[in-house]
Short mmCIF file of C-alpha atoms (C1' of nucleotides) in Angstrom, two decimals:
data_model
loop_
_atom_site.label_atom_id
_atom_site.label_comp_id
_atom_site.label_asym_id
_atom_site.label_seq_id
_atom_site.Cartn_x
_atom_site.Cartn_y
_atom_site.Cartn_z
CA MET C 123 39.88 26.93 -23.29
CA PRO C 124 36.50 27.05 -21.42
CA GLU C 125 35.83 30.97 -21.71
CA ILE C 126 33.22 33.24 -19.78
CA ALA C 127 30.93 34.25 -21.95
CA SER C 128 30.02 36.99 -19.86
CA ALA C 129 30.87 39.50 -17.49
CA THR C 130 28.15 37.31 -15.44
CA GLY C 131 30.08 34.67 -13.87
CA PHE C 132 27.76 32.82 -16.20
CA GLY C 133 27.80 31.21 -19.85
CA PHE C 134 26.94 28.61 -22.04
CA THR C 135 30.13 27.47 -24.80
CA PRO C 136 28.89 24.68 -27.44
CA ARG C 137 32.36 21.88 -28.21
CA THR C 138 31.13 19.39 -30.87
CA ARG C 139 27.86 18.33 -32.47
CA LEU C 140 26.96 14.97 -33.60
CA PRO C 141 26.67 15.05 -37.08
CA ASP C 142 23.80 14.47 -38.11
CA GLY C 143 22.09 15.30 -34.92
CA LEU C 144 20.80 18.46 -32.67
CA GLY C 145 23.29 16.56 -29.70
CA ARG C 146 26.43 18.26 -28.42
CA THR C 147 28.66 18.43 -26.04
CA GLY C 148 29.64 22.10 -24.03
CA THR C 149 30.46 23.67 -21.45
CA ILE C 150 27.78 25.81 -18.78
CA SER C 151 30.74 28.14 -16.96
CA THR C 152 29.21 28.98 -13.79
CA PRO C 153 30.72 31.42 -10.12
CA HIS C 154 31.06 28.11 -8.73
CA GLY C 155 32.51 26.34 -11.37
CA PRO C 156 31.96 24.63 -14.86
CA ILE C 157 29.77 21.86 -15.93
CA GLU C 158 30.80 19.37 -19.16
CA THR C 159 28.06 18.85 -20.85
CA PRO C 160 25.86 16.67 -21.81
CA ALA C 161 25.94 16.00 -17.59
CA PHE C 162 23.50 14.61 -14.93
CA ILE C 163 22.72 16.54 -11.76
CA ALA C 164 21.91 15.32 -8.66
CA VAL C 165 18.57 15.91 -6.61
CA GLY C 166 19.09 17.27 -3.22
CA THR C 167 15.39 18.61 -2.90
CA LYS C 168 16.68 19.70 0.65
CA ALA C 169 19.41 20.64 0.89
CA THR C 170 21.51 17.43 0.58
CA VAL C 171 21.57 14.19 -1.21
CA LYS C 172 19.49 11.57 1.02
CA ALA C 173 21.57 9.61 2.61
CA VAL C 174 24.77 10.40 0.80
CA LEU C 175 27.28 12.46 2.22
CA PRO C 176 28.02 16.28 -0.77
CA GLU C 177 31.94 14.73 -0.30
CA SER C 178 31.01 11.23 -1.61
CA MET C 179 28.73 13.09 -4.28
CA ALA C 180 31.96 15.32 -4.98
CA GLU C 181 33.93 11.72 -5.63
CA LEU C 182 31.26 10.16 -7.95
CA GLY C 183 32.09 13.06 -10.69
CA ALA C 184 28.92 15.17 -9.83
CA GLN C 185 29.35 17.69 -11.16
CA ALA C 186 26.27 20.34 -9.66
CA VAL C 187 23.75 19.21 -7.06
CA LEU C 188 19.64 20.57 -8.09
CA ALA C 189 17.52 21.58 -3.91
CA ASN C 190 13.67 22.66 -4.25
CA ALA C 191 12.81 26.12 -4.05
CA TYR C 192 9.59 25.16 -2.31
CA HIS C 193 10.38 22.01 -0.02
CA LEU C 194 13.16 24.78 1.32
CA TYR C 195 10.74 27.44 1.64
CA LEU C 196 9.07 25.86 3.65
CA GLN C 197 11.87 24.21 5.79
CA PRO C 198 14.07 25.31 6.72
CA GLY C 199 12.91 28.49 5.04
CA ALA C 200 14.36 30.52 2.03
CA ASP C 201 16.37 33.24 5.25
CA VAL C 202 17.77 30.71 6.94
CA VAL C 203 19.48 29.45 3.76
CA ASP C 204 20.71 32.92 2.89
CA GLU C 205 21.93 33.86 6.10
CA ALA C 206 23.83 30.50 5.57
CA GLY C 207 25.52 32.39 2.87
CA GLY C 208 23.17 30.35 0.60
CA LEU C 209 22.57 26.97 -0.92
CA GLY C 210 26.18 25.59 -1.86
CA PRO C 211 27.49 26.90 1.88
CA PHE C 212 24.79 26.01 3.56
CA MET C 213 24.54 22.51 2.15
CA ASN C 214 28.85 22.13 2.23
CA TRP C 215 28.64 22.07 -1.52
CA PRO C 216 31.43 24.47 -3.37
CA GLY C 217 30.60 23.32 -6.45
CA PRO C 218 27.69 24.36 -8.59
CA THR C 219 24.08 24.27 -7.04
CA PHE C 220 20.84 24.63 -9.26
CA THR C 221 16.87 25.21 -7.17
CA ASP C 222 13.53 24.50 -9.23
CA SER C 223 11.24 27.08 -8.81
CA GLY C 224 8.38 24.79 -7.07
CA GLY C 225 5.96 25.05 -9.87
CA PHE C 226 6.15 21.39 -10.35
CA GLN C 227 4.89 21.12 -7.05
CA VAL C 228 1.90 22.60 -8.35
CA MET C 229 1.32 19.52 -10.25
CA SER C 230 2.45 17.02 -7.41
CA LEU C 231 0.74 18.30 -4.90
CA GLY C 232 -2.27 19.48 -6.98
CA VAL C 233 -3.73 17.12 -9.28
CA GLY C 234 -1.49 14.42 -8.52
CA PHE C 235 1.16 11.64 -11.02
CA LYS C 236 0.41 10.94 -14.35
CA LYS C 237 0.00 8.07 -13.21
CA VAL C 238 -2.57 7.59 -10.71
CA LEU C 239 -4.96 10.65 -11.89
CA ALA C 240 -8.54 9.95 -11.78
CA MET C 241 -9.94 8.12 -15.21
CA ASP C 242 -13.24 10.02 -14.86
CA THR C 243 -12.93 13.70 -14.78
CA ALA C 244 -16.78 14.65 -15.89
CA GLY C 245 -18.20 17.83 -14.40
CA LEU C 246 -15.04 18.52 -13.16
CA ALA C 247 -13.40 22.15 -14.24
CA ASP C 248 -9.98 20.86 -16.48
CA ASP C 249 -8.03 22.42 -12.92
CA ASP C 250 -10.03 19.91 -10.83
CA VAL C 251 -8.54 16.64 -12.04
CA ILE C 252 -7.22 14.99 -9.63
CA ALA C 253 -5.76 11.69 -7.92
CA GLU C 254 -7.88 9.50 -6.55
CA GLY C 255 -7.49 8.94 -2.56
CA ARG C 256 -5.44 12.25 -2.42
CA THR C 257 -6.65 15.51 -1.50
CA ARG C 258 -5.66 18.27 -3.52
CA MET C 259 -3.30 20.69 -1.86
CA ALA C 260 -2.65 23.26 -4.23
CA HIS C 261 -5.05 25.80 -6.41
CA VAL C 262 -3.73 27.07 -9.10
CA ASP C 263 -4.63 30.91 -10.65
CA ASP C 264 -3.61 33.51 -13.40
CA ASP C 265 -1.82 35.34 -10.04
CA GLY C 266 -0.21 32.71 -8.72
CA VAL C 267 -0.19 28.91 -6.89
CA THR C 268 -1.97 28.20 -3.10
CA PHE C 269 -0.41 25.10 -1.44
CA THR C 270 -1.36 23.11 1.52
CA SER C 271 2.40 22.42 3.37
CA PRO C 272 2.25 18.51 3.68
CA LYS C 273 3.99 18.40 6.84
CA ASP C 274 1.68 20.97 8.85
CA GLY C 275 -1.47 21.82 6.90
CA SER C 276 -0.30 25.76 6.90
CA LYS C 277 -1.29 27.36 3.86
CA HIS C 278 1.44 29.16 1.30
CA ARG C 279 1.34 31.35 -1.46
CA PHE C 280 3.82 30.87 -4.61
CA THR C 281 4.20 33.56 -7.32
CA PRO C 282 6.38 34.20 -9.98
CA GLU C 283 7.87 36.76 -7.58
CA GLY C 284 7.58 35.38 -5.16
CA SER C 285 9.21 32.06 -6.41
CA MET C 286 12.72 34.43 -7.46
CA ARG C 287 12.70 36.05 -4.46
CA ILE C 288 13.20 33.35 -2.27
CA GLN C 289 15.53 31.08 -5.01
CA HIS C 290 17.75 34.69 -4.79
CA GLN C 291 17.75 34.01 -1.22
CA LEU C 292 18.96 30.72 -2.17
CA GLY C 293 21.51 31.98 -3.95
CA ALA C 294 22.16 28.78 -6.23
CA ASP C 295 23.80 29.10 -9.85
CA ILE C 296 20.69 28.13 -11.77
CA ILE C 297 17.70 28.79 -11.62
CA PHE C 298 14.42 28.13 -13.00
CA ALA C 299 11.39 30.58 -13.92
CA PHE C 300 8.19 29.70 -11.82
CA ASP C 301 6.14 27.40 -14.41
CA GLU C 302 2.71 25.33 -13.96
CA CYS C 303 3.45 21.39 -15.05
CA THR C 304 0.83 19.57 -16.93
CA THR C 305 -0.11 16.31 -17.46
CA LEU C 306 -1.26 14.21 -20.35
CA MET C 307 -5.05 14.21 -18.56
CA ASN C 308 -5.27 17.83 -19.35
CA THR C 309 -7.73 18.68 -22.17
CA ARG C 310 -5.82 20.55 -24.94
CA ASP C 311 -7.38 23.91 -24.42
CA TYR C 312 -5.97 23.65 -20.25
CA GLN C 313 -2.53 22.90 -22.26
CA GLU C 314 -2.73 25.92 -24.18
CA SER C 315 -3.87 28.19 -21.33
CA SER C 316 -1.59 27.32 -19.26
CA VAL C 317 1.42 27.75 -21.48
CA ALA C 318 0.20 31.26 -21.87
CA ARG C 319 -0.23 31.66 -17.99
CA THR C 320 3.58 30.13 -17.88
CA GLN C 321 4.39 32.33 -20.14
CA ALA C 322 2.91 35.74 -18.65
CA TRP C 323 4.73 33.84 -15.82
CA ALA C 324 7.93 34.13 -17.63
CA LEU C 325 7.49 37.66 -18.09
CA ARG C 326 6.95 38.44 -14.38
CA CYS C 327 9.98 35.68 -13.44
CA LEU C 328 12.28 37.70 -15.66
CA THR C 329 11.32 41.09 -13.69
CA GLU C 330 11.49 39.97 -10.11
CA HIS C 331 14.63 38.66 -11.27
CA GLY C 332 16.17 41.34 -13.09
CA ARG C 333 15.46 43.43 -9.91
CA GLN C 334 16.71 41.18 -6.99
CA THR C 335 19.80 41.60 -8.86
CA GLY C 336 20.76 44.10 -8.56
CA LEU C 337 19.70 44.43 -5.42
CA ARG C 338 22.30 41.91 -4.81
CA ALA C 339 24.85 43.25 -7.30
CA ASP C 340 27.75 41.52 -3.95
CA ARG C 341 26.48 38.25 -4.79
CA PRO C 342 27.71 35.95 -7.60
CA TYR C 343 25.23 36.48 -10.96
CA GLN C 344 22.22 33.49 -10.86
CA ALA C 345 21.59 31.83 -14.46
CA LEU C 346 17.55 32.08 -14.79
CA PHE C 347 16.60 29.33 -17.52
CA GLY C 348 12.93 29.56 -18.51
CA VAL C 349 10.25 26.46 -18.17
CA VAL C 350 9.34 24.98 -21.49
CA GLN C 351 5.49 23.36 -21.27
CA GLY C 352 2.82 22.20 -23.81
CA ALA C 353 2.19 18.59 -23.54
CA GLN C 354 2.91 16.86 -26.66
CA PHE C 355 1.45 19.10 -28.94
CA GLU C 356 4.00 20.51 -31.42
CA ASP C 357 3.14 23.44 -32.38
CA LEU C 358 2.58 24.51 -28.71
CA ARG C 359 5.79 23.56 -27.54
CA ARG C 360 7.95 25.30 -30.17
CA GLN C 361 5.48 28.48 -29.45
CA ALA C 362 6.04 28.50 -25.83
CA THR C 363 9.48 28.15 -26.65
CA ARG C 364 9.80 30.84 -29.42
CA ASP C 365 7.68 33.07 -27.19
CA LEU C 366 10.61 32.53 -23.89
CA GLU C 367 13.10 32.96 -26.22
CA SER C 368 11.21 36.56 -27.61
CA LEU C 369 11.43 37.60 -23.60
CA SER C 370 14.02 40.51 -22.71
CA ILE C 371 14.02 42.94 -19.71
CA GLY C 372 16.68 45.26 -19.48
CA GLY C 373 18.58 43.64 -22.36
CA ARG C 374 18.77 40.39 -20.56
CA GLY C 375 16.59 37.38 -22.12
CA PHE C 376 16.97 33.70 -20.38
CA ASP C 377 19.80 32.44 -20.00
CA GLY C 378 18.88 28.98 -20.62
CA TYR C 379 16.12 26.69 -21.02
CA GLY C 380 14.57 23.92 -18.78
CA ILE C 381 11.66 21.54 -20.53
CA GLY C 382 9.20 20.08 -18.37
CA GLY C 383 5.99 18.57 -18.27
CA ALA C 384 4.76 15.29 -19.69
CA LEU C 385 6.65 13.30 -21.20
CA GLU C 386 6.75 9.83 -22.22
CA LYS C 387 9.20 7.38 -23.72
CA GLU C 388 7.72 7.94 -27.04
CA ASN C 389 7.57 11.53 -27.38
CA LEU C 390 10.22 12.14 -25.06
CA GLY C 391 13.11 12.68 -27.88
CA THR C 392 10.23 13.88 -30.59
CA ILE C 393 9.20 16.75 -27.96
CA VAL C 394 13.21 17.86 -26.74
CA ARG C 395 13.55 18.04 -30.68
CA TRP C 396 11.13 20.25 -31.40
CA VAL C 397 12.13 22.81 -28.34
CA SER C 398 16.28 22.05 -29.44
CA GLU C 399 15.19 23.50 -32.68
CA GLU C 400 13.63 26.61 -31.68
CA LEU C 401 16.87 27.48 -29.72
CA PRO C 402 19.63 28.90 -30.44
CA GLU C 403 23.49 27.08 -30.01
CA GLU C 404 24.61 29.28 -27.25
CA LYS C 405 21.69 28.46 -24.74
CA PRO C 406 21.67 25.38 -22.50
CA ARG C 407 18.94 22.76 -22.59
CA HIS C 408 17.66 21.23 -19.23
CA LEU C 409 15.79 18.11 -18.86
CA LEU C 410 13.88 17.98 -15.70
CA GLY C 411 13.49 15.13 -14.10
CA ILE C 412 15.01 12.20 -16.40
CA SER C 413 17.76 9.90 -16.14
CA GLU C 414 16.22 6.50 -17.30
CA PRO C 415 19.56 5.20 -19.91
CA ASP C 416 17.50 4.99 -23.06
CA ASP C 417 15.76 8.43 -22.07
CA LEU C 418 19.16 9.78 -21.44
CA PHE C 419 20.06 8.52 -24.90
CA THR C 420 16.85 10.03 -26.82
CA ALA C 421 17.51 12.85 -24.82
CA ILE C 422 20.75 13.89 -25.97
CA GLU C 423 21.05 13.09 -29.51
CA ASN C 424 17.89 15.38 -29.24
CA GLY C 425 19.58 18.58 -28.05
CA ALA C 426 19.34 18.19 -24.62
CA ASP C 427 22.27 19.18 -22.42
CA THR C 428 21.68 18.84 -18.17
CA PHE C 429 19.09 16.64 -16.59
CA ASP C 430 18.36 16.46 -12.78
CA CYS C 431 16.14 12.89 -11.86
CA VAL C 432 15.22 11.43 -8.03
CA SER C 433 15.83 8.31 -9.44
CA PRO C 434 18.95 6.71 -8.73
CA SER C 435 18.75 8.13 -5.66
CA ARG C 436 14.59 6.86 -5.12
CA VAL C 437 15.12 3.83 -6.45
CA ALA C 438 18.17 3.10 -4.12
CA ARG C 439 16.65 3.65 -1.14
CA ASN C 440 14.06 0.58 -2.11
CA ALA C 441 17.43 -1.77 -3.20
CA ALA C 442 16.63 -1.26 -7.05
CA VAL C 443 20.41 -0.68 -8.22
CA TYR C 444 21.20 -0.22 -11.67
CA SER C 445 23.79 -2.56 -13.07
CA ARG C 446 25.03 -2.48 -17.44
CA ASP C 447 23.11 -6.00 -17.61
CA GLY C 448 20.23 -3.71 -16.42
CA ARG C 449 18.59 -2.68 -13.33
CA PHE C 450 17.44 -5.41 -10.09
CA ASN C 451 17.35 -5.54 -6.51
CA VAL C 452 19.41 -6.14 -4.02
CA THR C 453 17.31 -7.75 -1.66
CA ASN C 454 16.24 -10.51 -4.58
CA ALA C 455 16.83 -14.47 -2.65
CA ARG C 456 19.36 -14.67 -5.44
CA HIS C 457 21.89 -12.48 -4.28
CA ARG C 458 21.49 -13.47 -0.24
CA ARG C 459 24.97 -15.50 -1.11
CA SER C 460 26.49 -13.45 -4.20
CA PHE C 461 29.23 -12.20 -2.65
CA GLN C 462 30.56 -10.39 -5.84
CA PRO C 463 30.09 -6.06 -6.58
CA ILE C 464 26.63 -4.58 -8.07
CA ASP C 465 28.73 -4.49 -10.74
CA ALA C 466 32.03 -5.21 -11.58
CA THR C 467 32.57 -2.89 -13.75
CA CYS C 468 31.66 -0.33 -11.79
CA ASP C 469 34.49 1.77 -10.00
CA CYS C 470 32.15 3.70 -7.66
CA TYR C 471 32.71 3.20 -4.02
CA THR C 472 30.14 0.37 -3.22
CA CYS C 473 31.02 -1.79 -5.78
CA THR C 474 34.67 -1.46 -4.84
CA HIS C 475 34.43 -2.42 -1.01
CA TYR C 476 31.20 -4.04 -1.20
CA THR C 477 28.96 -7.21 -2.26
CA ARG C 478 25.60 -7.95 -2.99
CA ALA C 479 25.14 -10.30 -0.88
CA TYR C 480 26.42 -7.23 1.88
CA LEU C 481 23.87 -5.42 0.38
CA HIS C 482 21.22 -7.52 1.04
CA HIS C 483 22.09 -8.07 4.39
CA LEU C 484 21.69 -4.48 5.10
CA PHE C 485 18.84 -4.58 3.79
CA LYS C 486 17.29 -7.22 5.31
CA ALA C 487 18.24 -5.94 8.47
CA GLY C 488 16.81 -1.96 7.73
CA GLU C 489 20.25 -1.23 8.42
CA MET C 490 20.37 2.73 6.59
CA LEU C 491 23.78 2.03 5.25
CA SER C 492 21.69 0.30 2.57
CA SER C 493 20.61 3.71 1.37
CA THR C 494 24.07 5.59 1.50
CA LEU C 495 25.89 2.58 -0.50
CA CYS C 496 23.26 1.75 -3.37
CA THR C 497 22.94 6.19 -4.49
CA ILE C 498 26.47 5.97 -4.24
CA HIS C 499 25.91 3.01 -6.53
CA ASN C 500 23.38 4.64 -8.61
CA GLU C 501 24.58 8.16 -8.70
CA ARG C 502 28.26 7.31 -10.16
CA PHE C 503 25.93 4.80 -12.67
CA ILE C 504 24.07 7.65 -14.56
CA VAL C 505 26.89 10.19 -13.56
CA ARG C 506 29.59 8.17 -15.15
CA LEU C 507 26.41 6.69 -18.54
CA VAL C 508 25.98 10.34 -19.06
CA ASP C 509 30.21 11.01 -19.28
CA ASP C 510 30.87 8.06 -21.24
CA ILE C 511 28.30 9.89 -23.72
CA ARG C 512 30.18 13.29 -23.33
CA ALA C 513 33.15 11.29 -24.29
CA SER C 514 31.52 9.05 -27.45
CA ILE C 515 30.29 12.33 -28.76
CA HIS C 516 33.96 13.56 -28.53
CA ASN C 517 35.40 11.02 -30.66
CA GLY C 518 32.14 10.55 -33.12
CA SER C 519 30.67 6.58 -31.36
CA PHE C 520 28.15 8.05 -29.85
CA ARG C 521 25.82 5.94 -32.11
CA GLU C 522 28.21 2.56 -31.28
CA LEU C 523 28.10 3.34 -27.27
CA ARG C 524 24.19 4.28 -27.45
CA ASP C 525 23.82 0.49 -29.05
CA GLU C 526 26.57 -2.15 -27.10
CA VAL C 527 25.14 0.14 -23.54
CA LEU C 528 21.25 -0.08 -24.15
CA GLY C 529 21.46 -3.25 -26.14
CA ARG C 530 23.08 -5.27 -23.12
CA TYR C 531 20.97 -3.30 -20.53
CA TYR C 532 17.08 -4.15 -22.02
CA ALA C 533 18.70 -7.27 -23.30
CA SER C 534 18.68 -8.57 -19.49
CA ARG C 535 15.03 -7.46 -18.93
CA SER C 536 13.44 -9.13 -22.11
CA MET C 537 14.86 -11.94 -21.09
CA ARG C 538 13.41 -11.80 -17.78
CA THR C 539 10.26 -10.89 -19.51
CA GLY C 540 10.08 -13.31 -21.51
CA SER C 541 11.53 -16.23 -19.31
CA THR C 542 8.21 -15.62 -17.03
CA ASN C 543 6.08 -15.11 -19.54
"C1'" G W 484 -0.95 -36.24 41.67
"C1'" U W 485 -5.07 -32.16 41.17
"C1'" G W 486 -7.73 -28.07 39.17
"C1'" G W 487 -7.36 -23.86 35.47
"C1'" G W 488 -5.67 -21.79 30.76
"C1'" U W 489 -4.03 -22.36 25.88
"C1'" G W 490 -2.92 -25.19 21.70
"C1'" U W 491 -5.39 -21.84 13.79
"C1'" A W 492 -0.15 -19.58 8.58
"C1'" G W 493 7.37 -19.71 9.53
"C1'" C W 494 6.23 -15.82 13.94
"C1'" U W 495 2.37 -12.72 16.92
"C1'" C W 496 -2.28 -13.56 16.93
"C1'" A W 497 -8.20 -12.71 15.00
"C1'" G W 498 -12.52 -15.80 13.96
"C1'" U W 499 -18.63 -13.51 15.36
"C1'" U W 500 -25.85 -17.67 18.40
"C1'" G W 501 -21.53 -24.44 14.04
"C1'" G W 502 -21.85 -23.01 6.81
"C1'" U W 503 -15.43 -26.23 4.64
"C1'" A W 504 -10.25 -20.19 7.82
"C1'" G W 505 -8.03 -14.19 7.90
"C1'" A W 506 -4.99 -9.77 9.74
"C1'" G W 507 0.08 -7.99 10.57
"C1'" C W 508 4.83 -9.45 10.60
"C1'" A W 509 8.29 -12.79 8.16
"C1'" C W 510 8.99 -14.53 2.93
"C1'" C W 511 9.20 -14.02 -2.75
"C1'" U W 512 8.16 -10.72 -7.16
"C1'" G W 513 7.56 -6.53 -9.41
"C1'" G W 514 6.64 -1.06 -9.21
"C1'" U W 515 9.12 4.10 -7.99
"C1'" U W 516 11.68 10.20 -13.88
"C1'" G W 517 11.72 19.03 -12.00
"C1'" U W 518 11.08 13.76 -3.99
"C1'" G W 519 4.12 14.81 -0.11
"C1'" G W 520 11.66 10.18 1.67
"C1'" U W 521 12.42 4.94 4.10
"C1'" C W 522 6.60 3.76 0.05
"C1'" C W 523 2.90 1.44 -3.29
"C1'" A W 524 0.60 -3.29 -5.43
"C1'" G W 525 0.53 -8.10 -5.95
"C1'" G W 526 2.15 -13.56 -4.72
"C1'" C W 527 3.78 -18.39 -2.06
"C1'" G W 528 1.41 -20.04 2.72
"C1'" G W 529 -2.43 -23.61 6.92
"C1'" U W 530 -5.66 -32.40 6.24
"C1'" C W 531 -7.66 -25.09 12.40
"C1'" G W 532 -2.19 -30.74 18.11
"C1'" C W 533 -3.96 -35.21 17.23
"C1'" G W 534 -7.59 -39.36 17.23
"C1'" G W 535 -13.03 -40.30 17.85
"C1'" G W 536 -18.92 -38.70 18.25
"C1'" U W 537 -23.19 -34.96 17.45
"C1'" U W 538 -24.80 -32.82 12.97
"C1'" C W 539 -26.80 -31.64 6.40
"C1'" G W 540 -22.22 -29.43 7.65
"C1'" A W 541 -17.31 -28.68 13.10
"C1'" G W 542 -11.86 -24.04 14.00
"C1'" U W 543 -16.67 -23.63 16.78
"C1'" C W 544 -20.99 -28.37 20.57
"C1'" C W 545 -19.23 -33.54 23.05
"C1'" C W 546 -15.72 -37.37 24.72
"C1'" G W 547 -10.31 -38.95 25.06
"C1'" U W 548 -5.20 -38.27 24.43
"C1'" C W 549 -0.58 -35.47 23.51
"C1'" A W 550 2.24 -30.50 23.91
"C1'" C W 551 3.50 -26.28 26.88
"C1'" U W 552 2.13 -23.22 30.48
"C1'" C W 553 0.12 -21.62 35.26
"C1'" A W 554 -2.04 -22.14 40.62
"C1'" C W 555 -2.10 -25.87 44.63
"C1'" C W 556 -0.93 -30.38 46.92
#
RNA sequence: GUGGGUGUAGCUCAGUUGGUAGAGCACCUGGUUGUGGUCCAGGCGGUCGCGGGUUCGAGUCCCGUCACUCACC
């Protein structure tokens, strides 16, 4: 049934739509297999989902993996991955792959994350807003970005063309345009000029992408997603979306879109809706960097098809695990003698073989198996949640599932919060 | 038995010319949303071996005592 939409091997086929929303199910076709959407894409920044075997990721239902062009460029080098036959063969992942462009690193290496931004920015240029106590390691100009490697202090230059060349060397099925990711601290004026810059870069990405595609006709087609910025401003988001969709080189525009930038829980759904309303049905929409359960429901309801996020993996390495009754730290003292799985209803390898007491022990003892087992659980939890949401859209029970899952997941949190106040 | 050393938080130790105690680890609790991977932020915790003395004031000085430890008979 999932017909291939074009001769490229890439395509998107919408399936079922929510009766009263922009949410939908669908199938993304790639040269390395289909992705049933909505889907959570596991993050494997440096060509590995930290602490977990690719076989385990496949077993827990991960449909695709997303790596990062910037990190792989620094180490081991995009040419090495290219020589290995591309990202998939290199990391022994036979399924669909994504690479992010490195655009996010402009922000994370430059001004830092939104929560740690210095509040006093008086006297500084907009692009000099910087996190307190951090050294700026990226500078943006209209042509590209200059990075300082956090690994060895060496200087590197990223441009839209460079990112495209690197991502073609990495060879993922779906790649992203090189964009500038701003923060909520930036002024409206800066957001406007940044969106304009991202738009100009988008055209350059599309042009270089066409060139690289021609040079590598022997390889499977790589789909290019444009990235929509515009922060929390409706006019900027809508215009940015239309502008990207209007681009075309040699009769070919973007194959899909990423929604990026500063998103807060309160405006996440609204922003996804603005963008989704401006986009055609037949192009997939990827929401970058989101995976909390409530955010997933909100984003899917408003039209997002795929997601990637480091959260399940990152928090797992620090003992935080998801359960249908909310998130908790398995290192809590009360789990020392808790001989039950993290979540009795979870079907993951960890929950079917190990107890909270054992995981508690592994963390306390500093054993690295703790990371492996908890990452497997968290990744499975989010993958399965999105699978359940997909099924609910098919059978018309999306709202029931949302209310049931979120009601239970966050009830325990408010109970805990309430009891400690 | 004689001489020396050491006794401060659960552990290892800091505590300056006396001004009613700190660190690291451990323990407890949070946090982490296109990964600068094993981190960040809080918190609990000590009648400074014990008993006297000097002093306005002693973990710091004096006396005694106990424990551990080293060396020598």
